[in-house]
CSV table of C-alpha atoms in Angstrom, one decimal:
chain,number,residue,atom,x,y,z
A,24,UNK,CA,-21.6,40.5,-9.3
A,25,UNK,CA,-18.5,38.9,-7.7
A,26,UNK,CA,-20.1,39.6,-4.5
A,27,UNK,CA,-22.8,37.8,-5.2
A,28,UNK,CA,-20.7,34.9,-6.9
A,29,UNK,CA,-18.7,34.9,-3.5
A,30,UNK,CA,-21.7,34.6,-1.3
A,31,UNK,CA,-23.5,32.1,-2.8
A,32,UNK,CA,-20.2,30.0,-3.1
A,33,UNK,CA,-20.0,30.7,0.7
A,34,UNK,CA,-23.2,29.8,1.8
A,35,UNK,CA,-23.2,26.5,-0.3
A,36,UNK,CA,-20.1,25.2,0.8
A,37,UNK,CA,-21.3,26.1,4.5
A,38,UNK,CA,-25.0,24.6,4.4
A,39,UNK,CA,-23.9,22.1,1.8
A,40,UNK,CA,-26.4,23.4,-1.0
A,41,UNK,CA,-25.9,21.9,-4.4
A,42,UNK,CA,-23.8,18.9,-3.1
A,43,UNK,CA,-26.5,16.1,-3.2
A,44,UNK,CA,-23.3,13.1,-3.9
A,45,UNK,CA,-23.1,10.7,-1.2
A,46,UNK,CA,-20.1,8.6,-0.6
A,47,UNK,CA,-20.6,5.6,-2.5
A,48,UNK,CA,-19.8,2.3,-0.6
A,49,UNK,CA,-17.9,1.0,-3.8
A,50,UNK,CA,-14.7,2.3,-5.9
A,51,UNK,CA,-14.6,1.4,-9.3
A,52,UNK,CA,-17.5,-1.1,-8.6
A,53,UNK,CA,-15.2,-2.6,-5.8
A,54,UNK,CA,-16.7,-2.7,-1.7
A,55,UNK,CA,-14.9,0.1,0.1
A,56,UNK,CA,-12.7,-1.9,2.9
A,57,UNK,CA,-14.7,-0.5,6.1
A,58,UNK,CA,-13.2,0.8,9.2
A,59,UNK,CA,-12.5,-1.9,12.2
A,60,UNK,CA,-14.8,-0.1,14.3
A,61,UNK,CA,-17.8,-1.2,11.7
A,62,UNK,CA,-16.5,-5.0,12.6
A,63,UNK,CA,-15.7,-7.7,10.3
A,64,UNK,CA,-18.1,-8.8,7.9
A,65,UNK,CA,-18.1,-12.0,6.4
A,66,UNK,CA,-17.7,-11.9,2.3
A,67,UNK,CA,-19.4,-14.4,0.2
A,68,UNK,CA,-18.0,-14.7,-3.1
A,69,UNK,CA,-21.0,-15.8,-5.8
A,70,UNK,CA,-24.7,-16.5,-5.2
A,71,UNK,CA,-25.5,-19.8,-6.0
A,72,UNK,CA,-27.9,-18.7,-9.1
A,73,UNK,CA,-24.7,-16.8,-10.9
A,74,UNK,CA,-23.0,-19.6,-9.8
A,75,UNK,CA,-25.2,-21.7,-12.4
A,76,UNK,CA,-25.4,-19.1,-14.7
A,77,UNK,CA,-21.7,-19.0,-14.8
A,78,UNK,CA,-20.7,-22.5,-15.2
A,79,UNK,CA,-22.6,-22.1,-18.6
A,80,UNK,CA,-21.0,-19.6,-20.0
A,81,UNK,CA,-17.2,-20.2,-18.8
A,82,UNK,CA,-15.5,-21.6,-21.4
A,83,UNK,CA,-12.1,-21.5,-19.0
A,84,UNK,CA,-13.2,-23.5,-16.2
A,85,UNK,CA,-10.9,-26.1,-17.0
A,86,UNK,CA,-8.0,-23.7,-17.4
A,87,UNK,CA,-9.0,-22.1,-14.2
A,88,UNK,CA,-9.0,-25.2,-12.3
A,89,UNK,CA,-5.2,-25.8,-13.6
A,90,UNK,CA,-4.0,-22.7,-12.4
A,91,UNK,CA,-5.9,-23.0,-9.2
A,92,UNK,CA,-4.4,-26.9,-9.0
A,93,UNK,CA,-0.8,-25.6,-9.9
A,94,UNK,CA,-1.0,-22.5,-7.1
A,95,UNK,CA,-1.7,-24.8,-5.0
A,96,UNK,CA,0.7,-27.6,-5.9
A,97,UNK,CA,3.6,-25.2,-6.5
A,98,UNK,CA,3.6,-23.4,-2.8
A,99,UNK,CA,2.9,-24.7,1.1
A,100,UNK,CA,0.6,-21.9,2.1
A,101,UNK,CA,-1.7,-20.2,-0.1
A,102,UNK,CA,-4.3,-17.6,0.3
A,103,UNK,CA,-7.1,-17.3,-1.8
A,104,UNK,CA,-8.9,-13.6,-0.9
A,105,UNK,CA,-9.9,-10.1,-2.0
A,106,UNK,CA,-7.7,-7.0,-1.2
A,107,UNK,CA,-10.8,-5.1,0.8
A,108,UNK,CA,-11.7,-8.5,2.6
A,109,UNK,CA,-10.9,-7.8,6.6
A,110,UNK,CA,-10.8,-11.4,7.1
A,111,UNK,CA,-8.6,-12.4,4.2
A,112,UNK,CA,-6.1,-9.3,5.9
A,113,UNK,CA,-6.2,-11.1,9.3
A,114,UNK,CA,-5.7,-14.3,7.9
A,115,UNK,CA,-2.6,-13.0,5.9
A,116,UNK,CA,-1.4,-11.3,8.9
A,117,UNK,CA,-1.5,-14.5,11.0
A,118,UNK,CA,0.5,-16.1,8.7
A,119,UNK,CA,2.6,-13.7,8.5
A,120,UNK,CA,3.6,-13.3,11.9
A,121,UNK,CA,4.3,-16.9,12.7
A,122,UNK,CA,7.0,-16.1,10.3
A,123,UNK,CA,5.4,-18.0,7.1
A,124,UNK,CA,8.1,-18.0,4.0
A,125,UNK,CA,6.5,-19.5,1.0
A,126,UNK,CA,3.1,-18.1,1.4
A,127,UNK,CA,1.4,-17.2,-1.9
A,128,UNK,CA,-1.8,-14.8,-1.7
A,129,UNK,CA,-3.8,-14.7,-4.4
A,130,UNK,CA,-6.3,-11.4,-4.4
A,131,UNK,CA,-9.3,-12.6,-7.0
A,132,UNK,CA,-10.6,-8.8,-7.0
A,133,UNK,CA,-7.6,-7.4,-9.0
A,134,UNK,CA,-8.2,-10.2,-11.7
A,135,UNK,CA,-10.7,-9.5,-14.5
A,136,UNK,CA,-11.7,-12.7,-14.6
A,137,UNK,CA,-12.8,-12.3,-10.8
A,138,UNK,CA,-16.6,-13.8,-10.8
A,139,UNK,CA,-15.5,-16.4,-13.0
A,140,UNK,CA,-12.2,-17.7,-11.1
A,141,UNK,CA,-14.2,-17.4,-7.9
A,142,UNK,CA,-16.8,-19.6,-8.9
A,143,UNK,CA,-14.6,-22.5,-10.2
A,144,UNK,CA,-12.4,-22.3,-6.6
A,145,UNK,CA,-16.5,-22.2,-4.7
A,146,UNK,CA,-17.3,-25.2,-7.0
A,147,UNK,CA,-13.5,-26.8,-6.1
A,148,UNK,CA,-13.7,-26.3,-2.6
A,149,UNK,CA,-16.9,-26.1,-1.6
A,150,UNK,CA,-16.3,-22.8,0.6
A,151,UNK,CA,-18.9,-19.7,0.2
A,152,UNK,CA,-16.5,-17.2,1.7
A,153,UNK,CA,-13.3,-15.8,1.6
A,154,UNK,CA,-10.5,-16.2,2.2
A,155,UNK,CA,-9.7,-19.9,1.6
A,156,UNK,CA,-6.5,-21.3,2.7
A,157,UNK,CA,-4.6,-24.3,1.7
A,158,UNK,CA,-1.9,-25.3,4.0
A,159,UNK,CA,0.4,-28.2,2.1
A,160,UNK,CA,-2.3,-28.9,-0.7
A,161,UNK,CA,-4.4,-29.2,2.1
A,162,UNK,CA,-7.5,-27.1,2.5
A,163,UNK,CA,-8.1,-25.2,5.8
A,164,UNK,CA,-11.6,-27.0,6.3
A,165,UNK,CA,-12.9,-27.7,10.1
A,166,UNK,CA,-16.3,-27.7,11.6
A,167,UNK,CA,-17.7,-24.6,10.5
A,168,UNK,CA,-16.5,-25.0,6.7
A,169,UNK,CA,-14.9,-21.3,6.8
A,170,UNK,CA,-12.0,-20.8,5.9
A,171,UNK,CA,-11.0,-17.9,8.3
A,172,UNK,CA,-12.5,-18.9,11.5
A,173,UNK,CA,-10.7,-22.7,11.2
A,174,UNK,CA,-7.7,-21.3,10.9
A,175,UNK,CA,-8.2,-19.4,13.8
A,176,UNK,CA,-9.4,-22.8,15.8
A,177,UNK,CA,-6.1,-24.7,14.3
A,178,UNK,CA,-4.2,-21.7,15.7
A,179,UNK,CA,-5.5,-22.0,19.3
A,180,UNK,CA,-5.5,-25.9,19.4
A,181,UNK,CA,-1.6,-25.2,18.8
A,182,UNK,CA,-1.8,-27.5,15.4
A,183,UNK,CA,-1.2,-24.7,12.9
A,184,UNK,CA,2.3,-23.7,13.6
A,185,UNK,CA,3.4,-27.6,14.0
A,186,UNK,CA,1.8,-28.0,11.0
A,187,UNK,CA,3.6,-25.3,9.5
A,188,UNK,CA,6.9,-26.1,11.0
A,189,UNK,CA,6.7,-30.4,9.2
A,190,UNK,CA,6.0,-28.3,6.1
A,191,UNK,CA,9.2,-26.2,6.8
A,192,UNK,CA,7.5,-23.4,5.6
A,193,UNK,CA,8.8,-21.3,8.6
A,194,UNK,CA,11.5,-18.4,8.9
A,195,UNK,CA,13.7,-20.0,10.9
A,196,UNK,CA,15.9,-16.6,11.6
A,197,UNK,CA,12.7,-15.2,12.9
A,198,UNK,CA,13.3,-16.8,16.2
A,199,UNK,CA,16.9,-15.3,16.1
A,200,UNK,CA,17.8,-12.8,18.8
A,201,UNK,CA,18.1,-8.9,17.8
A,202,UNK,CA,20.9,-8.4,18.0
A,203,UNK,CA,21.8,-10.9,15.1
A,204,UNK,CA,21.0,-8.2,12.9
A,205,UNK,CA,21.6,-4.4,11.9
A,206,UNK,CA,18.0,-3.1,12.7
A,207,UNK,CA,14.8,-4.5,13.8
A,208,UNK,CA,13.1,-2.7,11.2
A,209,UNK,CA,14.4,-1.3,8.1
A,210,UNK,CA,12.2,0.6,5.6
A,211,UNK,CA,12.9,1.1,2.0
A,212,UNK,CA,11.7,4.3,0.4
A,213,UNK,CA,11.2,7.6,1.8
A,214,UNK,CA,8.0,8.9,1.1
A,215,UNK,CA,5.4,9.3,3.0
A,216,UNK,CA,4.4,5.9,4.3
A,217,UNK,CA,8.0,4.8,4.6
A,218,UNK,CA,8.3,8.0,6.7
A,219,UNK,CA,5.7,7.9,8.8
A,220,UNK,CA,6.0,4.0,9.5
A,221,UNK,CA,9.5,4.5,10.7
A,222,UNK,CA,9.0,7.5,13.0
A,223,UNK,CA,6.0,5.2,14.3
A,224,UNK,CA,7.9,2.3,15.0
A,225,UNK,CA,11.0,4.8,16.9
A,226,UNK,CA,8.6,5.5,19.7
A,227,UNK,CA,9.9,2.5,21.2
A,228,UNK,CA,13.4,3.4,21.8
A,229,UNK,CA,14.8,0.0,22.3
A,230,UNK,CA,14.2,-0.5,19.0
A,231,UNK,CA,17.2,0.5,16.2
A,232,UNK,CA,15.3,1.6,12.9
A,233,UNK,CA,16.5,2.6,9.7
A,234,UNK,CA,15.4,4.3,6.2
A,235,UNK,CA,16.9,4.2,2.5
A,236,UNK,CA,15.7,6.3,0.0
A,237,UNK,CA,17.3,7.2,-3.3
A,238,UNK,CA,15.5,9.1,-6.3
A,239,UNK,CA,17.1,8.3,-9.8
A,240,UNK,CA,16.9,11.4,-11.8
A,241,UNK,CA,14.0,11.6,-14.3
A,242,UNK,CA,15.4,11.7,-18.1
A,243,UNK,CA,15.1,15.3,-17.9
A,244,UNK,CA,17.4,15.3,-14.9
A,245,UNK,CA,14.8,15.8,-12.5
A,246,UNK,CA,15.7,14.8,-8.6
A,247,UNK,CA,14.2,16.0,-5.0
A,248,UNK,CA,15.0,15.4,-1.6
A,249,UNK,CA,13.2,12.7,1.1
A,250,UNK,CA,9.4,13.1,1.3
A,251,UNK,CA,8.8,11.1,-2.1
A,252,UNK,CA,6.7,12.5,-4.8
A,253,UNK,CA,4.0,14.1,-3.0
A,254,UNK,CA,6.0,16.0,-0.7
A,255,UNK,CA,8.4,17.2,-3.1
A,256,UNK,CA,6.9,17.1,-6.7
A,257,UNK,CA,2.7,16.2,-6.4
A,258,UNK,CA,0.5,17.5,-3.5
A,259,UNK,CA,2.8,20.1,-1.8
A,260,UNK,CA,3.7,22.1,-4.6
A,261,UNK,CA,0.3,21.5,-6.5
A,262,UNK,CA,-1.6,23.0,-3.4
A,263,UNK,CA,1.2,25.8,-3.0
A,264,UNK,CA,0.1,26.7,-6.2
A,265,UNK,CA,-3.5,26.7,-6.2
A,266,UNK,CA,-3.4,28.7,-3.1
A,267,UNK,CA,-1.3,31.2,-5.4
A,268,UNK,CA,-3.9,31.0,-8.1
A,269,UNK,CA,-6.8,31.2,-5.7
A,270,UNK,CA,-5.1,34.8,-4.4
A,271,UNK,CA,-5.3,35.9,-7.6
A,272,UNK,CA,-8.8,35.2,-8.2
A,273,UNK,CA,-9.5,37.1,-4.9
A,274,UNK,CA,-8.3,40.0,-6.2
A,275,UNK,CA,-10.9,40.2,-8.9
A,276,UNK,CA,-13.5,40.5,-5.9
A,277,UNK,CA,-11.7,42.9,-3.7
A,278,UNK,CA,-13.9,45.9,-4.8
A,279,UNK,CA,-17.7,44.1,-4.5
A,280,UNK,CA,-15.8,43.5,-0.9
A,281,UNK,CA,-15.4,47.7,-0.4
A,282,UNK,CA,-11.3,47.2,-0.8
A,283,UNK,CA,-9.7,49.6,-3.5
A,284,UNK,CA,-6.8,51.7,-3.7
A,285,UNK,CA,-6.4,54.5,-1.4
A,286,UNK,CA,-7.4,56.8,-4.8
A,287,UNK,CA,-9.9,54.6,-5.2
A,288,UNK,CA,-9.3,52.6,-8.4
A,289,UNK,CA,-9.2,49.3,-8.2
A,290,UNK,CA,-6.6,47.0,-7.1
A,291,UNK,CA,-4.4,45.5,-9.7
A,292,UNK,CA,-1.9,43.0,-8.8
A,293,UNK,CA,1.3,41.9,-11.0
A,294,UNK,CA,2.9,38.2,-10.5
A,295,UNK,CA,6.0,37.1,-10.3
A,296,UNK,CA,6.6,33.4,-11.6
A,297,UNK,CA,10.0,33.5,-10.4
A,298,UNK,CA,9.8,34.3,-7.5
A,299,UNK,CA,6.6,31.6,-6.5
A,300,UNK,CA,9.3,29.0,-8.0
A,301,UNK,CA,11.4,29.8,-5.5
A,302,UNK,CA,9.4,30.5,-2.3
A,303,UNK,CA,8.0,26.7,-3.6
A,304,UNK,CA,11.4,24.8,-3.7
A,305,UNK,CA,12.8,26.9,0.2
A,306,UNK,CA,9.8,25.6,1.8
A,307,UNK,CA,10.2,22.1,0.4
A,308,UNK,CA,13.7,22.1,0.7
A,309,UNK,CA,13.9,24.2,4.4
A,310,UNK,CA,11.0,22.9,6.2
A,311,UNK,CA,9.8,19.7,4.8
A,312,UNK,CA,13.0,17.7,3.5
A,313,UNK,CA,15.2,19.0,6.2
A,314,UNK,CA,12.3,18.5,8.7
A,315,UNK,CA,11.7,15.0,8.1
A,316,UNK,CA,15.8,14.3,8.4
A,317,UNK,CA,15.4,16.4,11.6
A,318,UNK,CA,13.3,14.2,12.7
A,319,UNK,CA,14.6,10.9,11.9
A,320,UNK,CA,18.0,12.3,14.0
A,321,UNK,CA,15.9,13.3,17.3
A,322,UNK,CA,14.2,9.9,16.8
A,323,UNK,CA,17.4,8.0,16.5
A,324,UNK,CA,16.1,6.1,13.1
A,325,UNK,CA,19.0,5.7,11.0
A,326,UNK,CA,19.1,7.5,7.4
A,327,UNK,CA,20.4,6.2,4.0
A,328,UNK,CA,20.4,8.1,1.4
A,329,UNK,CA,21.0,5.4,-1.2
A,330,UNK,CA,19.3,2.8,-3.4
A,331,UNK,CA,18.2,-0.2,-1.6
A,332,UNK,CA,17.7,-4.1,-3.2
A,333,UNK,CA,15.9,-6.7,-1.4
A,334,UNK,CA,18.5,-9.3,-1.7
A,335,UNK,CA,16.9,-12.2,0.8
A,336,UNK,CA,13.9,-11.9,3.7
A,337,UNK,CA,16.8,-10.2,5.9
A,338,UNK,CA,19.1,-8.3,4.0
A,339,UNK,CA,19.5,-4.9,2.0
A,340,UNK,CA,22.0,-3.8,0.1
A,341,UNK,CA,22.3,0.0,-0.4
A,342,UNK,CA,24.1,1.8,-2.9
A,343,UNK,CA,24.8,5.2,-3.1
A,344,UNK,CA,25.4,6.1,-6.5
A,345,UNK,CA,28.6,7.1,-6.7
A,346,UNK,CA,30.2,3.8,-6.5
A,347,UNK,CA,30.0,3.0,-2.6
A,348,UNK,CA,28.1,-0.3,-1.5
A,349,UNK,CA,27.1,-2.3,1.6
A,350,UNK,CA,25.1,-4.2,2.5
A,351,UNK,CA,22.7,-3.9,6.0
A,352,UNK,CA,21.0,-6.7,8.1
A,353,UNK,CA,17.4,-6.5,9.2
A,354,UNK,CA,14.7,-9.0,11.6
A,355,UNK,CA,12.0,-7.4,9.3
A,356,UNK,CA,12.1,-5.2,5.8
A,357,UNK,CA,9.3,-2.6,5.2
A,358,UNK,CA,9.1,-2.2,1.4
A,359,UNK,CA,7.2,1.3,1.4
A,360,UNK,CA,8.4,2.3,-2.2
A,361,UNK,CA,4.8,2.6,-4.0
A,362,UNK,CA,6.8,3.1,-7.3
A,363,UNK,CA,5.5,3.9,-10.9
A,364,UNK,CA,5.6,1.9,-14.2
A,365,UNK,CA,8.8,2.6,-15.5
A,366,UNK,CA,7.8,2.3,-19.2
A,367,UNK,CA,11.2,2.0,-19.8
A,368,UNK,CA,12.9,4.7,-19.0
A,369,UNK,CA,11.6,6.6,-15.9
A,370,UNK,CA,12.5,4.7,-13.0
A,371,UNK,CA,10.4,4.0,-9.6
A,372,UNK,CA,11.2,7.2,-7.0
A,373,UNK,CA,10.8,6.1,-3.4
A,374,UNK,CA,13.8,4.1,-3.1
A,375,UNK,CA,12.9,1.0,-5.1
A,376,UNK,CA,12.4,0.7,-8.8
A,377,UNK,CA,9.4,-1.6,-9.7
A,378,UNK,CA,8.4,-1.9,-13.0
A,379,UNK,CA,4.8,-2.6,-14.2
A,380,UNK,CA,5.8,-6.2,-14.5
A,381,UNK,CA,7.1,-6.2,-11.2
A,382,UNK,CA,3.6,-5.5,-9.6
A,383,UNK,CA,2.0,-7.5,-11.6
A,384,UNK,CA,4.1,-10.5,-10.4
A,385,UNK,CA,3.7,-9.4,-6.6
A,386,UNK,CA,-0.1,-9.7,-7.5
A,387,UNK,CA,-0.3,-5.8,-5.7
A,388,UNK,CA,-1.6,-2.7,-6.4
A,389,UNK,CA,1.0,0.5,-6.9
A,390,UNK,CA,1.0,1.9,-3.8
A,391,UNK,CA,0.3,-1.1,-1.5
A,392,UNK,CA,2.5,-1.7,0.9
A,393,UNK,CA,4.2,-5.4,1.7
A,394,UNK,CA,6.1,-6.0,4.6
A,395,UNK,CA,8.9,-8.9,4.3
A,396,UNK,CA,9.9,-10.8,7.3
């Protein structure tokens, strides 16, 4: 009976009967990236008997070891890492924040040729983990052979950044006052990451933050408000309708569960499509898109509601669509737009368009965040 259906559903989901699954500690055969708290662990890239294995059977060594030779030769800084590896993170980070410009990071897990490029750069190198940096065609290689921990020593000996600074490879604007610019931080794309990084960031008050986001309408005309895709056309009105759906499959249940009419017969319910549609779009529309605006103007974080290009490390220009440019000044740019292929004609939503190709030349995922600056 439904009853019986229901309570059984109930008491599985309570006592966790029938769910045996564990969380894997891999996705799509890749290590999860585990929480700080579980401390960094160092990543070794090949055991030495695949390394052997390997060399036999790689036909591309030699092409690999150009490319390796040619990323190296062709930019000052360059990260060799995995996207999940904390260390190779922190080492990025590092880099970053001494204000780095030409830094190349090269993530080995996104390639598909991963075990095999690894073990040419071990064999080039000599290094068992990750990440391995080369600073001026120079490999990061001090006492303990690792790449992340000597970078660390250069760093508190005071050698890295002069190092970096002969090499020119240093944002020299980083060093320039605030007030040389529009905003401290200015985020483009309005979904949620870009949202919630910029109310973040307002709870310092000193500090003067801004947002663009623009959504080009989809060929069929499509368009939405700020929140990006999940608030306005995935999660929020997916859920809104499977708790509609759901309702609906109560009803079938309402008379094992003693409810009926007040004649008795059973409850029969009648749907209106319509008027779901609607109740859908006034709570995206009323509480979430005009919530999140709300919030940006009791936060002081400055809204644009136009399409922002990255034109250099410090500067966006935004236009609005209907003809109206400018152009706005920033210490650092948040590029928070995860974007979608545009397969030609649908464009990227959260403010930026990036095309496959795009992403693929950025050496990131969709949906990764970079931070420019």
């Amino acid at each position: 009976s439904g009853l019986a259906a229901r309570c059984l559903s109930s008491t599985s989901a309570l006592c966790g009967a029938g769910n045996t699954r564990r969380r894997s500690p891999t996705v799509f055969g890749r290590p999860v990236l585990q929480p700080r708290s579980a401390g960094l662990r160092r990543v070794f890239i090949v055991a030495d008997k695949q390394d052997a294995a390997s060399a036999k059977i790689n036909p591309r060594a030699d092409v690999l070891k150009k490319e390796i030779n040619d990323i190296v030769t062709n930019n000052k800084v360059v990260v060799f890492g995995k996207s999940w590896c904390n260390f190779s993170s922190e080492a990025i980070v590092m880099l970053q924040s001494l204000g780095v410009t030409d830094l190349k990071v090269v993530e080995a897990d996104h390639r598909r040729d991963e075990d095999q490029f690894m073990s040419v750069l071990k064999e080039m190198t000599s290094q068992k983990t990750v990440p391995q940096i080369f600073i001026g065609g120079e490999l990061v290689k001090g006492e303990k052979n690792d790449g992340y921990d000597d970078l660390v020593e250069l760093h508190k000996q005071g050698e890295l950044k002069s190092k970096l600074e002969k090499l020119q490879a240093l944002d020299k604007e980083l060093d320039l006052p605030s007030s040389a610019f529009d905003f401290e931080l200015f985020v483009v794309g309005g979904g949620s990451g870009g949202c919630a990084a910029a109310l973040e960031a307002a709870r310092n008050e000193e500090l003067r933050i801004a947002v663009a986001d623009f959504v080009k309408p989809s060929p069929g005309g499509t368009s939405w408000g700020i929140g990006g895709t999940c608030s306005n056309v995935g999660c929020i009105p997916k859920k809104l309708m499977h708790i509609a759906s759901t309702m609906a499959e109560n009803a079938h249940d309402l008379k094992s569960f003693g409810f009926t009419t007040k004649s008795g017969d059973t409850v029969e319910l009648k749907h209106d499509w319509d008027t779901l549609c609607k109740g859908i779009h006034s709570y995206i529309k009323g509480q979430l898109n005009q919530g999140m605006l709300d919030g940006f103007e009791a936060n002081n974080v400055n809204y644009f509601n136009a399409y922002a290009t990255l034109k250099d490390r410090h500067t966006i220009e935004l236009d609005d669509g209907k003809g109206g440019k400018e152009t706005k000044t920033a210490k650092y740019i948040m590029l928070a737009a995860g974007g979608r292929p545009s397969n030609g004609n649908y464009p990227g939503a959260d403010g930026l368009c990036i095309s496959s190709d795009d992403l693929f030349w950025l050496e990131k995922p969709p949906g990764k965040t970079l931070v420019v600056g």
